[in-house]
GROMACS .gro file of C-alpha atoms in nm:
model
  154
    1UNK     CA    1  11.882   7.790  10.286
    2UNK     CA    2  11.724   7.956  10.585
    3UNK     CA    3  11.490   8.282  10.551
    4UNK     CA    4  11.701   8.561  10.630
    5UNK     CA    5  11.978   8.438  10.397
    6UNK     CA    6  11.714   8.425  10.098
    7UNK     CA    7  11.544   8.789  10.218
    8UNK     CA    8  11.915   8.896  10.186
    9UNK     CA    9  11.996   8.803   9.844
   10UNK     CA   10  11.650   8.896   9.742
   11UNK     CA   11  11.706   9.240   9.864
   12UNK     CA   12  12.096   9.252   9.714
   13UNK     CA   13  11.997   9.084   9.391
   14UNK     CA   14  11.682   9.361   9.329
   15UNK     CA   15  11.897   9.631   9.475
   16UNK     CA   16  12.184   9.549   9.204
   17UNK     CA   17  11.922   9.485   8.915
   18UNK     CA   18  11.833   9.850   8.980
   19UNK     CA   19  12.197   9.966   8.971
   20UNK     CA   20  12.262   9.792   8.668
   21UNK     CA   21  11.940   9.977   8.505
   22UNK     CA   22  12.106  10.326   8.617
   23UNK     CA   23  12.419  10.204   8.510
   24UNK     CA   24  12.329  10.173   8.188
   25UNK     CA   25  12.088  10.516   8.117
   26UNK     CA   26  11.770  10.292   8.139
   27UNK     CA   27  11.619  10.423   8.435
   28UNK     CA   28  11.790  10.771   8.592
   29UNK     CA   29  11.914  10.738   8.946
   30UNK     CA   30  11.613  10.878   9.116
   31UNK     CA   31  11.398  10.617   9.002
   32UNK     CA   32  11.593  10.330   9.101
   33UNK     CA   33  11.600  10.503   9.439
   34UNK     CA   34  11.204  10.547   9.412
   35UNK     CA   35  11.164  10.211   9.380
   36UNK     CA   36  11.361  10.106   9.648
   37UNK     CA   37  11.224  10.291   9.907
   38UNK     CA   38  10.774  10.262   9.915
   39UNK     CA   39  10.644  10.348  10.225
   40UNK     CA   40  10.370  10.210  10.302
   41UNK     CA   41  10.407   9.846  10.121
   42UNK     CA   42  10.587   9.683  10.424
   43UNK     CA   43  10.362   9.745  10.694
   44UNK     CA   44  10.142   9.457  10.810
   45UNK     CA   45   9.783   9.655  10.906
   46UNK     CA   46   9.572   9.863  10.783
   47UNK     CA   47   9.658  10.188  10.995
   48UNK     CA   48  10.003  10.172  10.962
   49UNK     CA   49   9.998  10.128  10.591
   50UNK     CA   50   9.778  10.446  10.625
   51UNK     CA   51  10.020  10.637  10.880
   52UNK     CA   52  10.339  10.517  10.619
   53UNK     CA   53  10.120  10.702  10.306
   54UNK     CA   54  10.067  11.036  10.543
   55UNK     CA   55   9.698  10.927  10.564
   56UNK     CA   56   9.550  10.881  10.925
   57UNK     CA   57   9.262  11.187  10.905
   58UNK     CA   58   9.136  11.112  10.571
   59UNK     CA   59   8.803  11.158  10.546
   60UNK     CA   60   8.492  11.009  10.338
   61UNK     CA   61   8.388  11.219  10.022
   62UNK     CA   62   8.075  11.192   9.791
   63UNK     CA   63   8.331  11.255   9.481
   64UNK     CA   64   8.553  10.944   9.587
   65UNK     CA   65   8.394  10.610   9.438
   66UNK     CA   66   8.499  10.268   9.486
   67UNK     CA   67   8.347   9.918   9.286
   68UNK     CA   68   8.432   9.580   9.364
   69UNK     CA   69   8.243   9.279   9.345
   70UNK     CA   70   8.011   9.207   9.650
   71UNK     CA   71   8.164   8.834   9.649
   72UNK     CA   72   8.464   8.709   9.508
   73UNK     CA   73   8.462   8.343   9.361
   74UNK     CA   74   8.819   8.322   9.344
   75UNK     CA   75   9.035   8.599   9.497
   76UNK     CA   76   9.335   8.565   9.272
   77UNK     CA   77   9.193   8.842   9.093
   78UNK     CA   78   8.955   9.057   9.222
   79UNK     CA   79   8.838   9.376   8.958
   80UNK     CA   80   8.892   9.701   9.137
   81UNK     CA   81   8.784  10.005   8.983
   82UNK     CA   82   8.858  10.394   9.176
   83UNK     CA   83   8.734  10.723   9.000
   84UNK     CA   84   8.805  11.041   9.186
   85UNK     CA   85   8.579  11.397   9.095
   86UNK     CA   86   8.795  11.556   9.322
   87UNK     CA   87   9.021  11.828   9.169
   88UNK     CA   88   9.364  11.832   9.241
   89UNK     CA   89   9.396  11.456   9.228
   90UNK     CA   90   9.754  11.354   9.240
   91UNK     CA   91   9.724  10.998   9.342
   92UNK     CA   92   9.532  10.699   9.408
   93UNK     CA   93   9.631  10.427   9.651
   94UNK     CA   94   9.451  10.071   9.704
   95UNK     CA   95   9.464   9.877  10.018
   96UNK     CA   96   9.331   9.549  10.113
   97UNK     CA   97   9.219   9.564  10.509
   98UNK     CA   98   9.294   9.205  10.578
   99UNK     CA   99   9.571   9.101  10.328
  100UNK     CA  100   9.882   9.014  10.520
  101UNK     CA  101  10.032   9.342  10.352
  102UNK     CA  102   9.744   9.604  10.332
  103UNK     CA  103   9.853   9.805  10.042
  104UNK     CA  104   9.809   9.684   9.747
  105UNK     CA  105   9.894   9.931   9.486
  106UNK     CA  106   9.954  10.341   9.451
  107UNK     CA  107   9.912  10.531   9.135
  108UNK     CA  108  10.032  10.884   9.052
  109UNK     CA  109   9.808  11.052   8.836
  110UNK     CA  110   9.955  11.319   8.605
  111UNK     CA  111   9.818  11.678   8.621
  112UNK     CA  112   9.571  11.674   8.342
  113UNK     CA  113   9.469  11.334   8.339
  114UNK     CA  114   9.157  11.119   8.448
  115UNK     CA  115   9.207  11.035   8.783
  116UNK     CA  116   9.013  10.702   8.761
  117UNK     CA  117   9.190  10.333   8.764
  118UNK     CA  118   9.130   9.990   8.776
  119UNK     CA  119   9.354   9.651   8.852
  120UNK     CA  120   9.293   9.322   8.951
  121UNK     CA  121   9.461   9.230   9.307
  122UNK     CA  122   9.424   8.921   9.516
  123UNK     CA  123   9.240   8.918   9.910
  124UNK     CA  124   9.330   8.714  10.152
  125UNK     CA  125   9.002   8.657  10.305
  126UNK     CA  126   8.669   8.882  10.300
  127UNK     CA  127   8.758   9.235  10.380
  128UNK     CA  128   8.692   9.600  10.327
  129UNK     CA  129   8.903   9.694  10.011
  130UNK     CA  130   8.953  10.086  10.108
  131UNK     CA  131   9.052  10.357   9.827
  132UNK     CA  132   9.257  10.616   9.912
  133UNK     CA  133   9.262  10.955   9.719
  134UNK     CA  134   9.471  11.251   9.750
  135UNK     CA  135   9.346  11.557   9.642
  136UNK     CA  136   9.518  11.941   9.706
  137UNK     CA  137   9.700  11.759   9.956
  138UNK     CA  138   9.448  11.651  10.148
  139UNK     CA  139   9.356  11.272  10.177
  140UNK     CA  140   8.998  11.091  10.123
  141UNK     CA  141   8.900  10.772  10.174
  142UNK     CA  142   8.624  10.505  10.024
  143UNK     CA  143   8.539  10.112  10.129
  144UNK     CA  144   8.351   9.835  10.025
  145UNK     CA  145   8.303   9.498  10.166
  146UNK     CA  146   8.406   9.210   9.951
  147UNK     CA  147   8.351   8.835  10.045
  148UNK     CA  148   8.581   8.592   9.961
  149UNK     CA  149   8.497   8.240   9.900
  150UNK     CA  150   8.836   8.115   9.790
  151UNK     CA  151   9.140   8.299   9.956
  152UNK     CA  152   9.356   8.449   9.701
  153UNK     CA  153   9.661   8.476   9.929
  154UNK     CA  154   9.825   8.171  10.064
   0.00000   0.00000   0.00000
């Protein structure tokens, strides 16, 4: 079966999955279209995935902090861990500078909550990880270098 064909029914099969969920009051319309369409998770560099979130001025901030290992062993699962002390924290986005798709994950973080998270995610090769914070609308951004002895992604 050649590539397109399987991209095809991979994008039919999810896209009906989601219909089905709607369908059948599990999910409400809106959030089968929601997670159809994420902007951001297609692009294949780090600047567009920013450009795609709304993100190319974001700036560095004291109250943003980031923790990752210095060196992976094995990058299958690589502990990531973003607090934000910034007020007005609405969401949280991870990206990966050299993974062949940058972003890794986005969080929205209710009004009241603590806007701190952490996941495991895999890396490609060594790379910045970069965590990306919006706050009151405005976007902030944190890195840290992580080498990679064993590529995660492959």
């Amino acid at each position: 079966m050649d590539q397109k064909r399987r991209q095809l029914l991979h994008a039919v099969g999810g896209l009906g999955v989601l219909g089905l969920l709607a369908t059948a009051g599990l999910i409400s319309p809106a959030q089968a279209q929601a997670a159809a369409a994420r902007p951001g998770f297609d692009a294949r560099e780090l600047n567009a995935a920013l450009a795609a979130l709304g993100a190319q001025e974001a700036s560095a901030s004291a109250e943003l902090s980031l923790a990752a290992p210095d060196i992976a062993e094995v990058a299958n699962a690589v502990s990531v861990e973003v607090k934000s002390r910034l007020p007005g924290t609405d969401r949280i986005a991870i990206l990966v500078e050299k993974n062949p798709f940058p972003l890794a994950a986005v969080f929205s973080i209710p009004e009241g909550t603590q806007p701190e998270v952490i996941t495991r995610l895999k890396m490609a090769q060594s790379a910045d990880v970069v965590a990306l914070v919006r706050a009151n609308g405005r976007f902030h951004i944190a890195r840290k270098a992580v080498i990679v002895t064993i590529s995660g992604c492959g």
